[in-house]
CSV table of C-alpha atoms in Angstrom, one decimal:
chain,number,residue,atom,x,y,z
A,1,MET,CA,115.8,77.8,117.6
A,2,LYS,CA,118.1,81.2,117.4
A,3,VAL,CA,115.7,83.8,114.9
A,4,PHE,CA,117.3,87.2,113.6
A,5,VAL,CA,114.1,89.6,113.4
A,6,ASP,CA,115.0,92.5,110.6
A,7,ALA,CA,113.7,95.6,111.8
A,8,ASN,CA,111.1,95.6,108.9
A,9,ILE,CA,108.9,92.5,110.9
A,10,ILE,CA,108.6,94.7,114.1
A,11,LEU,CA,107.5,97.4,112.1
A,12,ASP,CA,105.2,95.9,110.4
A,13,ARG,CA,103.1,94.7,113.6
A,14,TYR,CA,102.7,98.2,114.7
A,15,ASP,CA,101.7,99.5,111.2
A,16,SER,CA,98.6,98.4,110.4
A,17,LYS,CA,98.4,99.6,107.0
A,18,ARG,CA,101.8,98.0,106.1
A,19,PRO,CA,101.1,94.8,104.0
A,20,SER,CA,102.5,91.9,105.9
A,21,HIS,CA,101.4,93.4,108.7
A,22,ARG,CA,98.9,90.2,110.0
A,23,PHE,CA,101.9,88.0,108.8
A,24,SER,CA,104.4,89.6,111.4
A,25,ILE,CA,102.4,89.5,114.2
A,26,LEU,CA,101.6,86.1,113.9
A,27,CYS,CA,105.2,85.1,113.5
A,28,TYR,CA,106.2,87.5,116.2
A,29,GLU,CA,103.9,86.0,118.8
A,30,TYR,CA,105.3,82.6,117.6
A,31,LEU,CA,108.5,82.9,117.8
A,32,ILE,CA,108.3,84.8,121.8
A,33,ALA,CA,106.1,82.2,122.8
A,34,ASN,CA,109.0,78.7,121.1
A,35,THR,CA,112.5,80.6,120.0
A,36,GLN,CA,115.1,83.1,121.1
A,37,ILE,CA,114.6,86.2,119.1
A,38,PHE,CA,117.9,88.6,118.2
A,39,THR,CA,118.3,91.8,116.3
A,40,SER,CA,120.6,94.6,116.0
A,41,CYS,CA,121.2,97.2,117.9
A,42,ASP,CA,120.9,99.6,115.4
A,43,LEU,CA,117.6,98.7,114.4
A,44,ILE,CA,116.4,99.4,117.7
A,45,THR,CA,117.1,103.2,116.5
A,46,THR,CA,115.9,102.6,113.0
A,47,ILE,CA,112.0,101.4,114.5
A,48,TYR,CA,112.3,104.3,117.0
A,49,TYR,CA,112.8,106.5,114.0
A,50,ILE,CA,109.9,105.3,111.8
A,51,ASN,CA,107.4,104.9,114.9
A,52,SER,CA,108.1,108.2,116.1
A,53,LYS,CA,107.0,110.1,113.0
A,54,TYR,CA,103.7,108.9,114.5
A,55,ASP,CA,103.5,109.1,117.9
A,56,LYS,CA,106.7,109.8,120.1
A,57,LYS,CA,105.3,108.4,123.1
A,58,GLN,CA,104.0,105.8,121.7
A,59,ALA,CA,107.1,104.5,119.9
A,60,LEU,CA,109.1,104.8,123.5
A,61,PHE,CA,106.5,102.0,124.4
A,62,ASN,CA,106.9,100.1,121.5
A,63,ILE,CA,110.7,99.7,122.1
A,64,GLN,CA,110.5,99.7,125.9
A,65,ALA,CA,107.6,96.0,124.4
A,66,ILE,CA,110.6,94.3,121.9
A,67,SER,CA,113.6,94.8,124.7
A,68,LYS,CA,111.5,92.7,126.4
A,69,THR,CA,110.9,90.1,124.5
A,70,LEU,CA,114.3,89.7,122.3
A,71,LYS,CA,118.3,89.6,122.8
A,72,ILE,CA,119.5,93.6,121.3
A,73,ILE,CA,123.5,92.2,120.2
A,74,GLU,CA,125.8,95.0,119.5
A,75,PHE,CA,128.0,95.2,116.4
A,76,SER,CA,131.8,96.9,116.8
A,77,ASN,CA,134.8,97.6,114.9
A,78,LYS,CA,135.4,94.3,114.3
A,79,GLU,CA,132.1,93.6,112.3
A,80,VAL,CA,132.2,96.7,110.3
A,81,GLU,CA,135.7,95.5,108.9
A,82,GLU,CA,133.8,92.2,108.2
A,83,CYS,CA,131.1,93.1,106.6
A,84,CYS,CA,133.2,96.0,104.4
A,85,LYS,CA,135.3,92.3,103.7
A,86,LEU,CA,131.9,90.8,102.7
A,87,MET,CA,130.7,93.5,100.5
A,88,LEU,CA,134.2,94.1,98.9
A,89,GLU,CA,134.4,91.0,98.2
A,90,ASP,CA,131.2,89.4,97.3
A,91,SER,CA,129.0,91.5,94.6
A,92,ASP,CA,126.1,89.9,95.9
A,93,TYR,CA,126.4,91.3,99.3
A,94,ILE,CA,125.1,95.4,97.9
A,95,ASP,CA,123.2,96.4,101.3
A,96,LEU,CA,125.7,97.5,104.6
A,97,GLU,CA,122.7,97.3,107.4
A,98,ASP,CA,121.5,93.8,106.2
A,99,THR,CA,125.3,92.4,105.5
A,100,ILE,CA,125.9,93.5,109.3
A,101,GLN,CA,122.7,91.9,110.3
A,102,TYR,CA,124.1,88.7,108.7
A,103,ILE,CA,127.4,88.8,109.9
A,104,MET,CA,125.5,89.4,113.6
A,105,ALA,CA,123.2,86.4,112.9
A,106,LYS,CA,126.1,84.4,112.3
A,107,LYS,CA,127.8,85.4,115.4
A,108,HIS,CA,125.2,84.4,117.6
A,109,ASN,CA,124.7,80.8,115.1
A,110,CYS,CA,120.7,82.2,114.5
A,111,ASP,CA,118.8,79.5,112.2
A,112,LEU,CA,117.7,81.8,110.6
A,113,ILE,CA,116.6,85.7,109.3
A,114,ILE,CA,113.1,86.8,109.4
A,115,SER,CA,113.4,89.6,106.9
A,116,ASN,CA,110.4,91.1,104.6
A,117,ASP,CA,113.0,92.2,102.3
A,118,LYS,CA,113.4,90.4,99.6
A,119,ASN,CA,116.7,91.5,98.4
A,120,PHE,CA,118.6,90.5,101.6
A,121,VAL,CA,121.5,88.2,100.8
A,122,ALA,CA,122.7,85.7,103.2
A,123,LYS,CA,124.3,82.7,101.6
A,124,ASP,CA,124.7,80.4,104.6
A,125,LEU,CA,121.7,81.3,106.6
A,126,LYS,CA,118.2,80.2,105.7
A,127,ILE,CA,115.5,83.7,105.0
A,128,LEU,CA,112.1,83.2,104.9
A,129,SER,CA,109.9,86.2,105.2
A,130,SER,CA,107.2,86.5,107.5
A,131,GLU,CA,104.5,84.9,105.6
A,132,GLU,CA,106.7,82.3,104.4
A,133,PHE,CA,107.5,82.1,108.4
A,134,CYS,CA,103.9,81.2,109.1
A,135,LYS,CA,103.0,79.0,105.9
A,136,GLU,CA,106.0,77.0,107.3
A,137,PHE,CA,105.7,77.0,111.0
A,138,LEU,CA,102.1,77.7,111.6
A,139,GLU,CA,100.2,75.5,109.0
A,140,SER,CA,102.6,72.4,109.6
């Protein structure tokens, strides 16, 4: 199974104050052992930016650890154009970052997107929160 992981799942792993911390840890550990994990290159800078507010050195260690457990995928002008076109044609796609992630997940044939963003739109890909993922895959 190929799974695209949103930045909020990774951020939840490293911040015990976030509401989905526990589920995101369980979810990510399962993903490492059982799937191919993908995220887009722009999310790495987001993760660094947020983590570095607390500890820059630890943020870099976290990025190194992350890069060993998932495939960081690039996007280019082509995907940006696809994203803009989709957003102009379909009013359900309102978030540029989420829409690019959706396009990248499709491009890499991901079966699933895991995001704790309740507003994430991906009409023809399954989306689960880390909690939903744990209930579906860890409790069965």
